[in-house]
mmCIF file of C-alpha atoms and ligand atoms in Angstrom:
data_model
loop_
_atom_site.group_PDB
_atom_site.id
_atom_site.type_symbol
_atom_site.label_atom_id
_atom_site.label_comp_id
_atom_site.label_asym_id
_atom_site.label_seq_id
_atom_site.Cartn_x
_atom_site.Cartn_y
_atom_site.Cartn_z
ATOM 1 C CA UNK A 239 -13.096 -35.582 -11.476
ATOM 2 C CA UNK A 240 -16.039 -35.746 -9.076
ATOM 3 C CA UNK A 241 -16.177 -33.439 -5.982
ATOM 4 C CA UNK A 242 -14.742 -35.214 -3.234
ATOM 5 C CA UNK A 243 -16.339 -33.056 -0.145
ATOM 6 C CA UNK A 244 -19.192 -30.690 -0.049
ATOM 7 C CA UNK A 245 -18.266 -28.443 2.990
ATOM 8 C CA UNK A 246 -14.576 -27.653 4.666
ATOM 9 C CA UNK A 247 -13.306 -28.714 8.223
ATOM 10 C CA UNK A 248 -12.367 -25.883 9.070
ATOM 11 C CA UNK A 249 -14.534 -22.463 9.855
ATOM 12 C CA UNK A 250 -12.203 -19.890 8.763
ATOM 13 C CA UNK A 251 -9.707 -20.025 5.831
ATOM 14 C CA UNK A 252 -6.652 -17.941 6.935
ATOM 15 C CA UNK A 253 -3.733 -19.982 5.104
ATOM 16 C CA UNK A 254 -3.670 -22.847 2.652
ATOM 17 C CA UNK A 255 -2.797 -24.523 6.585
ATOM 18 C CA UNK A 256 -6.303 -25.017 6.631
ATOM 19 C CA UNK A 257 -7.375 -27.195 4.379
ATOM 20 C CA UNK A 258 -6.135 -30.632 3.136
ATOM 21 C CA UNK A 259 -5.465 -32.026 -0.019
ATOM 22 C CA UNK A 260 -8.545 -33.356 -0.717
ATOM 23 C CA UNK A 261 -10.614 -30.202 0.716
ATOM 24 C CA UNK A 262 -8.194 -27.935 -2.269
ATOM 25 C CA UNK A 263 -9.268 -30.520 -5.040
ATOM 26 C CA UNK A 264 -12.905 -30.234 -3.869
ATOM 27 C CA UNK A 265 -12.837 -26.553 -4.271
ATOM 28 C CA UNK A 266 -10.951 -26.506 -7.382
ATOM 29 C CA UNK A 267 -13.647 -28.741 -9.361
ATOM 30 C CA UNK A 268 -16.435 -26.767 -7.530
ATOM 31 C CA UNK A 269 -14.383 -23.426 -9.519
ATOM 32 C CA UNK A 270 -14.314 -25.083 -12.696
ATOM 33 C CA UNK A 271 -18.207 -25.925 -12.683
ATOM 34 C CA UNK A 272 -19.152 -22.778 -11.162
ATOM 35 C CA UNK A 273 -16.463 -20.851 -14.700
ATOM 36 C CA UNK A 274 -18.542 -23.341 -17.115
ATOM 37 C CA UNK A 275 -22.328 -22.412 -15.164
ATOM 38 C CA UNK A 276 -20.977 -18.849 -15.602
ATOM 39 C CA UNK A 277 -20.016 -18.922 -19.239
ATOM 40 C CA UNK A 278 -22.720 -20.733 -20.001
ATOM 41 C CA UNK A 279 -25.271 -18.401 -18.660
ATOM 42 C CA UNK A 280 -26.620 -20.415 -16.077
ATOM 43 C CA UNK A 281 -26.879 -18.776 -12.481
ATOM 44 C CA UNK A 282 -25.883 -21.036 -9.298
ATOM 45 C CA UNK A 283 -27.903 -19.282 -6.381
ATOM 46 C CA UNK A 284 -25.355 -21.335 -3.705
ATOM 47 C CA UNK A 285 -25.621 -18.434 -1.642
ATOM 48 C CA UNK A 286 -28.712 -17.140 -1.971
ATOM 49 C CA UNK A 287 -29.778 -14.437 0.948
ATOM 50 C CA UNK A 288 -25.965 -14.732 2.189
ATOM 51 C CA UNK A 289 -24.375 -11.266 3.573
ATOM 52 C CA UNK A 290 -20.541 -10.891 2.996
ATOM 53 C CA UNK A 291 -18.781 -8.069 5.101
ATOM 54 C CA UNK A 292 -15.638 -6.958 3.793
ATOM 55 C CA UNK A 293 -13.060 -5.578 5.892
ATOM 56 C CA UNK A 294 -10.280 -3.382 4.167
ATOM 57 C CA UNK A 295 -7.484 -2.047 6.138
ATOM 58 C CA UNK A 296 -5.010 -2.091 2.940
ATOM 59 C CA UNK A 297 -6.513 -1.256 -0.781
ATOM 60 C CA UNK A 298 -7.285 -3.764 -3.346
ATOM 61 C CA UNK A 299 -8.600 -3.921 -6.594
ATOM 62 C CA UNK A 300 -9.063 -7.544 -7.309
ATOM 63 C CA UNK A 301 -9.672 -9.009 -4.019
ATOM 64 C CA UNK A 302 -12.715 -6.873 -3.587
ATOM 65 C CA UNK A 303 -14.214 -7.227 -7.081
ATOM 66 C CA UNK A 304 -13.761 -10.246 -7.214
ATOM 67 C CA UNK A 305 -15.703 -11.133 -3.539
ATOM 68 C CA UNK A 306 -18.282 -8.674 -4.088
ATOM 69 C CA UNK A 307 -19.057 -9.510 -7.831
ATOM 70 C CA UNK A 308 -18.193 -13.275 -6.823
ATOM 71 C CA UNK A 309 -21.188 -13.572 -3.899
ATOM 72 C CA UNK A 310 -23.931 -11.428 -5.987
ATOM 73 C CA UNK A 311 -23.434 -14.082 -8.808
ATOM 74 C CA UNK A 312 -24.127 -16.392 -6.117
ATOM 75 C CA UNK A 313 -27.385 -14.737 -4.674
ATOM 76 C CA UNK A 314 -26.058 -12.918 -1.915
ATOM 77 C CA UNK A 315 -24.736 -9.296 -1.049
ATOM 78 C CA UNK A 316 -21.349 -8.096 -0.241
ATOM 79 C CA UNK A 317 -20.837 -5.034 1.981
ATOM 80 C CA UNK A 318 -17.556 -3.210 1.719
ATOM 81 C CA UNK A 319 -15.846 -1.662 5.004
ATOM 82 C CA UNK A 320 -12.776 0.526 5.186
ATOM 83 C CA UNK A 321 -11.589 0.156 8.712
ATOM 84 C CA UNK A 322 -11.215 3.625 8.687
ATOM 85 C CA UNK A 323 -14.833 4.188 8.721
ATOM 86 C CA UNK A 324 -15.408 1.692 11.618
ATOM 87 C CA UNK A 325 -15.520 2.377 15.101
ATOM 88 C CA UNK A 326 -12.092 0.230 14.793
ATOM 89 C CA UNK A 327 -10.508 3.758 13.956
ATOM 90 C CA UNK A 328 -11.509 4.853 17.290
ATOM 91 C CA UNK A 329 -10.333 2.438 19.132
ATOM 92 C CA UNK A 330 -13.190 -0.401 19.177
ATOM 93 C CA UNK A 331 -11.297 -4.035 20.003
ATOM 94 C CA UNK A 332 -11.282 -6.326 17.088
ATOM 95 C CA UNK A 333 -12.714 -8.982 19.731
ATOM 96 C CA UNK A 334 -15.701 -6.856 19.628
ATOM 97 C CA UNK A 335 -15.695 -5.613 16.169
ATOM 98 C CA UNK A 336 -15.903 -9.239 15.249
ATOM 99 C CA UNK A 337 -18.832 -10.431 17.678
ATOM 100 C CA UNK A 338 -20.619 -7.166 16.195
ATOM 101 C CA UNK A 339 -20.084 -8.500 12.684
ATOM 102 C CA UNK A 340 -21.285 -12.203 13.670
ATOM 103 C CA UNK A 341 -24.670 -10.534 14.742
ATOM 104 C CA UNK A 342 -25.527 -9.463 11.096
ATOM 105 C CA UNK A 343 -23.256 -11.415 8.565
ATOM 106 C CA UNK A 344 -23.376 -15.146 7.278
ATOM 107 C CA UNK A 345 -19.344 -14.792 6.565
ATOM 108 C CA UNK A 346 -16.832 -12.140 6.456
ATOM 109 C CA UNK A 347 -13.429 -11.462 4.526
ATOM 110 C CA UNK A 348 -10.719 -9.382 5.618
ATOM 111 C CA UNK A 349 -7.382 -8.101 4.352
ATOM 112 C CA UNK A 350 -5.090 -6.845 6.883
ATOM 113 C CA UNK A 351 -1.888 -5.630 7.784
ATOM 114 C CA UNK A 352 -0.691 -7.871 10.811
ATOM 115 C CA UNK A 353 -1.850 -11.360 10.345
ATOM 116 C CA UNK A 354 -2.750 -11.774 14.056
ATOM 117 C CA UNK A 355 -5.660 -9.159 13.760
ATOM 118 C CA UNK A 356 -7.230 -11.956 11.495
ATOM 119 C CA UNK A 357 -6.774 -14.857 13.543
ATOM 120 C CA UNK A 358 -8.006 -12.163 16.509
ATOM 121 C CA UNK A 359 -11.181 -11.708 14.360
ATOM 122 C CA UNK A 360 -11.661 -15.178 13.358
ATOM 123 C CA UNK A 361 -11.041 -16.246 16.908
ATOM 124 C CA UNK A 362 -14.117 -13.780 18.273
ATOM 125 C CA UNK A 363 -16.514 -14.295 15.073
ATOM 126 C CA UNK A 364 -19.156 -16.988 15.679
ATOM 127 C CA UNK A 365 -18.919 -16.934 11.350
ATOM 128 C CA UNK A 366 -16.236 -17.891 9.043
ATOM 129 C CA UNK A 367 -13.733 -15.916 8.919
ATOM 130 C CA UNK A 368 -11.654 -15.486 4.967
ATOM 131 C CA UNK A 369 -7.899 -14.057 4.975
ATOM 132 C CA UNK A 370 -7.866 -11.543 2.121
ATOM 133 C CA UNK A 371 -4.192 -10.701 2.530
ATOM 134 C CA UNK A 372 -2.491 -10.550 5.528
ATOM 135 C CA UNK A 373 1.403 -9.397 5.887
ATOM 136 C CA UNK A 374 2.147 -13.593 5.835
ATOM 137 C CA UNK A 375 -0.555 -15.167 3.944
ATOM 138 C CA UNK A 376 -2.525 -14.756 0.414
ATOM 139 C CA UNK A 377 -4.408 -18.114 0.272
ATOM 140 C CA UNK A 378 -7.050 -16.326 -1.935
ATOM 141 C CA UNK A 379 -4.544 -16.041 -4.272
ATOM 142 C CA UNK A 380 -3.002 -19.305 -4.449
ATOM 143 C CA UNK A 381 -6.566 -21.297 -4.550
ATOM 144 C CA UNK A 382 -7.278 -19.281 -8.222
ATOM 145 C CA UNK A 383 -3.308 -19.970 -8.996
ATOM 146 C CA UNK A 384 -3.512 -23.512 -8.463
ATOM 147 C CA UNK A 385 -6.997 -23.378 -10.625
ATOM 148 C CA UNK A 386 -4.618 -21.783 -13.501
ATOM 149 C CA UNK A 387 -2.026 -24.038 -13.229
ATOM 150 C CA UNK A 388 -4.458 -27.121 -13.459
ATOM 151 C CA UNK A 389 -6.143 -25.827 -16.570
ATOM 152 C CA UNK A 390 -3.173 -25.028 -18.426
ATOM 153 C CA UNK A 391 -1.130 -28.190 -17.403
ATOM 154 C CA UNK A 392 -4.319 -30.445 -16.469
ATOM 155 C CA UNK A 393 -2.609 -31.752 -13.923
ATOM 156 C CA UNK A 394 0.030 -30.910 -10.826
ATOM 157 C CA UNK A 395 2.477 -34.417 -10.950
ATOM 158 C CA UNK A 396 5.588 -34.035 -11.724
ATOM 159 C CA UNK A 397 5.731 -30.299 -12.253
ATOM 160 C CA UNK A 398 8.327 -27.853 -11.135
ATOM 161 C CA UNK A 399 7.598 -24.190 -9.875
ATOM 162 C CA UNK A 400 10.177 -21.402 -9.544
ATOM 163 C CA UNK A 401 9.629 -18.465 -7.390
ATOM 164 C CA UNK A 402 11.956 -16.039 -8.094
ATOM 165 C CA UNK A 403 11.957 -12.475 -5.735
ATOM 166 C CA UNK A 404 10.455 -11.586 -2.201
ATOM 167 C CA UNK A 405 9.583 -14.772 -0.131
ATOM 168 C CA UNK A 406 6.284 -12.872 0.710
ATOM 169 C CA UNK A 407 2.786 -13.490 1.841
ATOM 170 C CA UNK A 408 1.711 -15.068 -1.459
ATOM 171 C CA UNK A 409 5.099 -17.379 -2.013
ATOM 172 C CA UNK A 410 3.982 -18.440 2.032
ATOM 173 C CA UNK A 411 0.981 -20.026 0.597
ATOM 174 C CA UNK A 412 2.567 -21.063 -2.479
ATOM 175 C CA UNK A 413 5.008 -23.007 -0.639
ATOM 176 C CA UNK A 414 1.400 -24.690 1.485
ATOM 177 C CA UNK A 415 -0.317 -25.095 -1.988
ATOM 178 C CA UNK A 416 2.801 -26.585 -3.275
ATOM 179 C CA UNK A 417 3.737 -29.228 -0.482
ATOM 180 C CA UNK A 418 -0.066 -30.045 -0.082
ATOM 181 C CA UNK A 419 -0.825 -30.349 -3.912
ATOM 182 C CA UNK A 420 2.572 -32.447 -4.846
ATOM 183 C CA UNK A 421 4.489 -30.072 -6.782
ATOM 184 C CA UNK A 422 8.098 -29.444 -6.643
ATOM 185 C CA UNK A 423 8.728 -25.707 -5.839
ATOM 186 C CA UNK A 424 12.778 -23.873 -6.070
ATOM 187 C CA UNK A 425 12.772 -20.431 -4.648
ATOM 188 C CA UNK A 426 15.171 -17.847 -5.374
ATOM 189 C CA UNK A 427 15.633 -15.200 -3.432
ATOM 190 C CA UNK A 428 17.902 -12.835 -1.738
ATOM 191 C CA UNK A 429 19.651 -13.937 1.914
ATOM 192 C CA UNK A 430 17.248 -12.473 4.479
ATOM 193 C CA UNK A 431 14.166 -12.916 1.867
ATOM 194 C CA UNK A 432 12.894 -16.335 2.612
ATOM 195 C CA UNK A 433 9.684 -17.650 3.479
ATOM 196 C CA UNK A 434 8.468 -18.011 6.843
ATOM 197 C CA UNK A 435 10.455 -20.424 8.943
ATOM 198 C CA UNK A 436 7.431 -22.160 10.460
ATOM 199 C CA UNK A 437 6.009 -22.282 6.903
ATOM 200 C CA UNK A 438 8.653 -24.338 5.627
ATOM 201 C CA UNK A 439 8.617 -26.355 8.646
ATOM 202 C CA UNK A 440 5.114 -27.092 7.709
ATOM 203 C CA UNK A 441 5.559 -27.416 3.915
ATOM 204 C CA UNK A 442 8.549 -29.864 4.495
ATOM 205 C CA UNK A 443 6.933 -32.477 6.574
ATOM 206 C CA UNK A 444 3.839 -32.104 3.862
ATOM 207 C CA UNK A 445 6.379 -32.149 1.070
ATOM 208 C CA UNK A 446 8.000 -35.615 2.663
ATOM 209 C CA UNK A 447 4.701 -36.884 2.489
ATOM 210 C CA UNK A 448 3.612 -36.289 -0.931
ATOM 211 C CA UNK A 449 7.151 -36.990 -1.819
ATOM 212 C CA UNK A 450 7.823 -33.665 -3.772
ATOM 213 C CA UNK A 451 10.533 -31.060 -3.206
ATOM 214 C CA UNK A 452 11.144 -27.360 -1.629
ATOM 215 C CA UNK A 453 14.658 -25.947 -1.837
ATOM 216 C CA UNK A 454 16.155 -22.576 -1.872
ATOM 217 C CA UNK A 455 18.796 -20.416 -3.330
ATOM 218 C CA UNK A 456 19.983 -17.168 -3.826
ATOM 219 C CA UNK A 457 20.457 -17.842 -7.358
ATOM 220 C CA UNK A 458 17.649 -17.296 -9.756
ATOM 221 C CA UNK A 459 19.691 -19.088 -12.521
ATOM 222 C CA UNK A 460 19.410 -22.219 -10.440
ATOM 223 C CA UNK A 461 15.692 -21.984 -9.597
ATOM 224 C CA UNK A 462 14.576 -21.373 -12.904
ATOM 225 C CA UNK A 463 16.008 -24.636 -14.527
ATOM 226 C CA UNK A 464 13.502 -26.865 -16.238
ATOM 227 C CA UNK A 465 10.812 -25.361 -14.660
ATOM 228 C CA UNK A 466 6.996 -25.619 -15.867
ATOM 229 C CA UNK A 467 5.765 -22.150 -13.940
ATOM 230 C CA UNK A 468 7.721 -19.050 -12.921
ATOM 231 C CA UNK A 469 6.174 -16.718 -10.865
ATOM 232 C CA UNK A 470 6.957 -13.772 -8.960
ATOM 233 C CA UNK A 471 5.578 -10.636 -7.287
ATOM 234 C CA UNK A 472 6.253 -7.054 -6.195
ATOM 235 C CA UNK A 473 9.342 -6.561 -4.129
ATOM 236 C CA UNK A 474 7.375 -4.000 -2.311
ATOM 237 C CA UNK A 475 4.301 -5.632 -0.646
ATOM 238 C CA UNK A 476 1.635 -3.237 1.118
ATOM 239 C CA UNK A 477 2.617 -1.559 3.828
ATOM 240 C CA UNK A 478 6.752 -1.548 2.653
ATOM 241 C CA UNK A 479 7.300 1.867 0.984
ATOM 242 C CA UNK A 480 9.707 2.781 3.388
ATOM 243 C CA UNK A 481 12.212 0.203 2.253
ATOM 244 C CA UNK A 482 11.872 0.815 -1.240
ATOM 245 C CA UNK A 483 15.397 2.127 -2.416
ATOM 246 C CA UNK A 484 17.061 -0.732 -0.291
ATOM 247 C CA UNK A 485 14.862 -3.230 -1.633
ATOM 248 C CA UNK A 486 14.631 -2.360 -5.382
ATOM 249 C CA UNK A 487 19.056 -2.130 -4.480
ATOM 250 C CA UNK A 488 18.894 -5.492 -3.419
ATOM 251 C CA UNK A 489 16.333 -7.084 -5.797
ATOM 252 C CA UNK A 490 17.599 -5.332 -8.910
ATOM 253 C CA UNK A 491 18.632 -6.314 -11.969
ATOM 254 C CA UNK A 492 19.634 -9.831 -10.380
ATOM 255 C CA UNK A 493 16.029 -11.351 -9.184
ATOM 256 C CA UNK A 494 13.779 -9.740 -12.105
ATOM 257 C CA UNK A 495 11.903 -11.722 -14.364
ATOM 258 C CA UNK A 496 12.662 -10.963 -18.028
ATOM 259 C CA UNK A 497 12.857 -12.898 -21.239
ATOM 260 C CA UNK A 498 16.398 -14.519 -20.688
ATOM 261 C CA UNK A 499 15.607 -16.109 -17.320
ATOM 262 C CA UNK A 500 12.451 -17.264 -18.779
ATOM 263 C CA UNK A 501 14.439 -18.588 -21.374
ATOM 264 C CA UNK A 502 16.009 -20.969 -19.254
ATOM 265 C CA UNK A 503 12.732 -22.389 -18.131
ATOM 266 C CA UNK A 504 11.102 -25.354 -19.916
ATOM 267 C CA UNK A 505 9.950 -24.053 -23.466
ATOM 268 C CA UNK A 506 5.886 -24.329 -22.502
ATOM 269 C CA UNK A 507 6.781 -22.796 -19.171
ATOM 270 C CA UNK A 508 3.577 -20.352 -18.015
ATOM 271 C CA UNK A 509 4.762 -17.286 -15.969
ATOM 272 C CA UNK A 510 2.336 -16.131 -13.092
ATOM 273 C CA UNK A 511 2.074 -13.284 -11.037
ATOM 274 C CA UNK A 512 -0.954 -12.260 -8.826
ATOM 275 C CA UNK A 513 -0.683 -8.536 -9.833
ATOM 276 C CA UNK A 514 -0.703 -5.668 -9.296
ATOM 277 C CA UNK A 515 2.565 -5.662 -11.244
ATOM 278 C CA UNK A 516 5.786 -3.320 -11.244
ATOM 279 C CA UNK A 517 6.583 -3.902 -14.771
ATOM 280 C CA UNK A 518 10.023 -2.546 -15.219
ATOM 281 C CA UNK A 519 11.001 -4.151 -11.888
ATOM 282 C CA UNK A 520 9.922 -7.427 -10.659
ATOM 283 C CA UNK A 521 9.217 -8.148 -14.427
ATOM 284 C CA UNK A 522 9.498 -7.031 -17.795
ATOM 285 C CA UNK A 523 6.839 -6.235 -20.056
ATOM 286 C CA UNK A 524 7.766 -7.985 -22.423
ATOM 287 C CA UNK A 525 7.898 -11.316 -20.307
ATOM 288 C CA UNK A 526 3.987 -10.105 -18.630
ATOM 289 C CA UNK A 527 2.493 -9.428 -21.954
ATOM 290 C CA UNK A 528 4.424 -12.528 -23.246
ATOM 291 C CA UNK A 529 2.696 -15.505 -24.662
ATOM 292 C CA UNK A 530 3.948 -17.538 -21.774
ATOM 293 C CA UNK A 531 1.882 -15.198 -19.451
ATOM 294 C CA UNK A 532 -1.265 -16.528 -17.926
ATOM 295 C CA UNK A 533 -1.886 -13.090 -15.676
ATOM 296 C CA UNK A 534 -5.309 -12.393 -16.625
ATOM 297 C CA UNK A 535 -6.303 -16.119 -16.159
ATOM 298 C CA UNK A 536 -4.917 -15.815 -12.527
ATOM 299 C CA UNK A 537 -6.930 -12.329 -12.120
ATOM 300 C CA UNK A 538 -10.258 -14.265 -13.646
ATOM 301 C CA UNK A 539 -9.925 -17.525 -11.158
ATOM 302 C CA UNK A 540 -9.627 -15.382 -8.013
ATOM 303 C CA UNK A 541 -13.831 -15.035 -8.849
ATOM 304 C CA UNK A 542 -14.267 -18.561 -9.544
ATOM 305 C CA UNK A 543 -12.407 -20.342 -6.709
ATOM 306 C CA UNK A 544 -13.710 -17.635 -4.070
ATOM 307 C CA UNK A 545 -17.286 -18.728 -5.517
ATOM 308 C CA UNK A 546 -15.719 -21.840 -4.872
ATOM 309 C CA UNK A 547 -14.601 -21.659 -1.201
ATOM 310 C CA UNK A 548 -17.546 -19.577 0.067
ATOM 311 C CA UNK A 549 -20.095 -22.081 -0.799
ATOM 312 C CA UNK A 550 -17.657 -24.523 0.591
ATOM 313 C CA UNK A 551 -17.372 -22.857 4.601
ATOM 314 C CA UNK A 552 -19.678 -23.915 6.507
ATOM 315 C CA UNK A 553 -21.990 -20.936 6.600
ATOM 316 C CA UNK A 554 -24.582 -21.116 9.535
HETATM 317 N N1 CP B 761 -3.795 -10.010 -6.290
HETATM 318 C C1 CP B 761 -4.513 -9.261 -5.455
HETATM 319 O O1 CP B 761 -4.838 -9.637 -4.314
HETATM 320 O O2 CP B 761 -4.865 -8.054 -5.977
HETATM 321 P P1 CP B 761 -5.526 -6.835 -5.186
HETATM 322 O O3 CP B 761 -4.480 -6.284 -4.252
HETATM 323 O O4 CP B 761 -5.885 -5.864 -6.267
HETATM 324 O O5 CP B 761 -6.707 -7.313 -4.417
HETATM 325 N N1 NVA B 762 2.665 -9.184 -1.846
HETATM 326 C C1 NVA B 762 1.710 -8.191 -2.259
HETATM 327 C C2 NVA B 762 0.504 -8.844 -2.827
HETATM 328 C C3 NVA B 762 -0.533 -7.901 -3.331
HETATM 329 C C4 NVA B 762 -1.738 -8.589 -3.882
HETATM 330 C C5 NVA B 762 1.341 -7.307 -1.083
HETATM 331 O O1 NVA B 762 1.222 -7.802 0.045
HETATM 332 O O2 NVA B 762 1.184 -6.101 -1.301
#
């Protein structure tokens, strides 16, 4: 497949919203050249000079590894900010934080808890502007899970995702990357757990369009049948450890991944989850260790498609 577009629309990436069909294939062949450069020793300096700023206002282990280690390879530096040791603590505006930023950086990536602070900073930054995580969206996330599920299935017609759990931040992008892409996607989880409503009303139209389907259920039994990926996450996202009893009561045993649901699947079904993991809850050990398990190739992408999408944004 040849690239199909050198640079995105859009300046900021804050959900899989913002880029078309096209724009995700273009970054997913960019990832795959810039994994064979990689393991084949040869350096790609697309970013040579570039300065990163990293915003954290909610830990992270692969999200900032993988950006900092991710724009070095490419020639540039990352810097890493807690907000805590901002002037944001103190009461600085994000409006201003972000036209502070723009004076120094070529880009900047930022995981937050309320998803309007990033559109706030993207809005005010003069430079693009990268959603690490925000309480509705994970596109991060879904551009390396896309790149696993095209490796290991080499292509996305015809095939049927489950999402089984919390209809959190990442299933919100799953259900973009799902629509947009052309695969069919069955959600299970429990009434009062769905996606976003303006998601879906997104996803459907797109879903019409690349005449796929999106349907939900309660029923985990339902979702699950012939499906070629199952994938789940935490029932307590960032930022929820007050609701933790009630959750893991509402979630438990019913929505939790383990070897009989994935038993029901197809029989080369993958199972993907973008970690970190509860094993015990969410999923079994058994099922995450499993052959069927492609965890650590989902972990591994997020480097390669962020590589990917940061030479992509159209850096000043
Ligand atoms: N999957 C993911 O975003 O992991 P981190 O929270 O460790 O960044
Ligand atoms: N849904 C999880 C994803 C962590 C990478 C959270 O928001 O904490």
């Amino acid at each position: 497949m040849k690239i199909l577009k050198t640079s995105l629309n859009k300046k900021d990436f804050l959900s899989l919203n913002d880029l078309c069909k096209e724009e995700i294939l273009s970054i997913l062949e960019l990832s795959k050249n810039l994994k064979k450069d990689l393991k084949n020793g040869k350096s790609s300096q697309l970013l040579k000079g570039k300065t990163l700023a990293m915003i954290f206002q909610k830990p992270s282990t692969r999200t900032r590894l993988s950006f900092e280690i991710g724009i070095l390879q490419l020639g540039g530096t990352a810097i890493y900010l807690s907000s805590n040791d901002l002037q944001l603590a103190r009461g600085e505006s994000i409006e201003d934080t972000a036209r502070t930023l723009s004076l120094y950086v070529d880009l900047i990536m930022a995981r937050v808890y309320a998803h309007s602070d990033i559109e706030k900073l993207a809005s005010y930054s003069s430079v693009p502007v990268i959603n690490g995580l925000s309480d509705i969206f994970h596109p991060c996330q879904i551009l390396a899970d896309l790149l696993t599920i095209q490796e290991q299935k080499n292509t996305f017609n015809g095939l049927k995702v489950a999402w089984i759990g919390d209809g959190n931040n990442v299933c919100n992008d799953l259900v973009l990357g799902c629509s947009k892409i052309g695969m069919n996607l069955s959600i299970a989880c429990p009434p009062g757990f769905e996606p976003n409503n303006d998601v879906l009303d997104v996803a459907r139209k797109e879903a019409y369009r690349s005449s796929t389907e999106i349907s939900i259920t309660d029923d985990p039994l339902i979702a699950v049948r012939d499906a070629d990926v199952l994938a789940t996450d935490t029932f307590i996202s960032i930022g929820k450890d007050g609701e933790r009893q009630r959750r893991e009561e509402i979630f438990l045993p019913r929505y939790q991944v383990n070897s009989d649901l994935l038993n029901l699947a197809k029989q080369d079904c993958i199972f993907m989850h973008c970690l970190p993991a509860s094993r015990g809850r969410e999923v079994t050990s058994e099922v995450i260790d499993g052959k069927a398990s492609v965890v650590w190739d989902q972990a591994e992408n997020r480097l390669h498609a962020q590589k990917a999408l940061m030479s992509m944004l159209p850096l000043k």
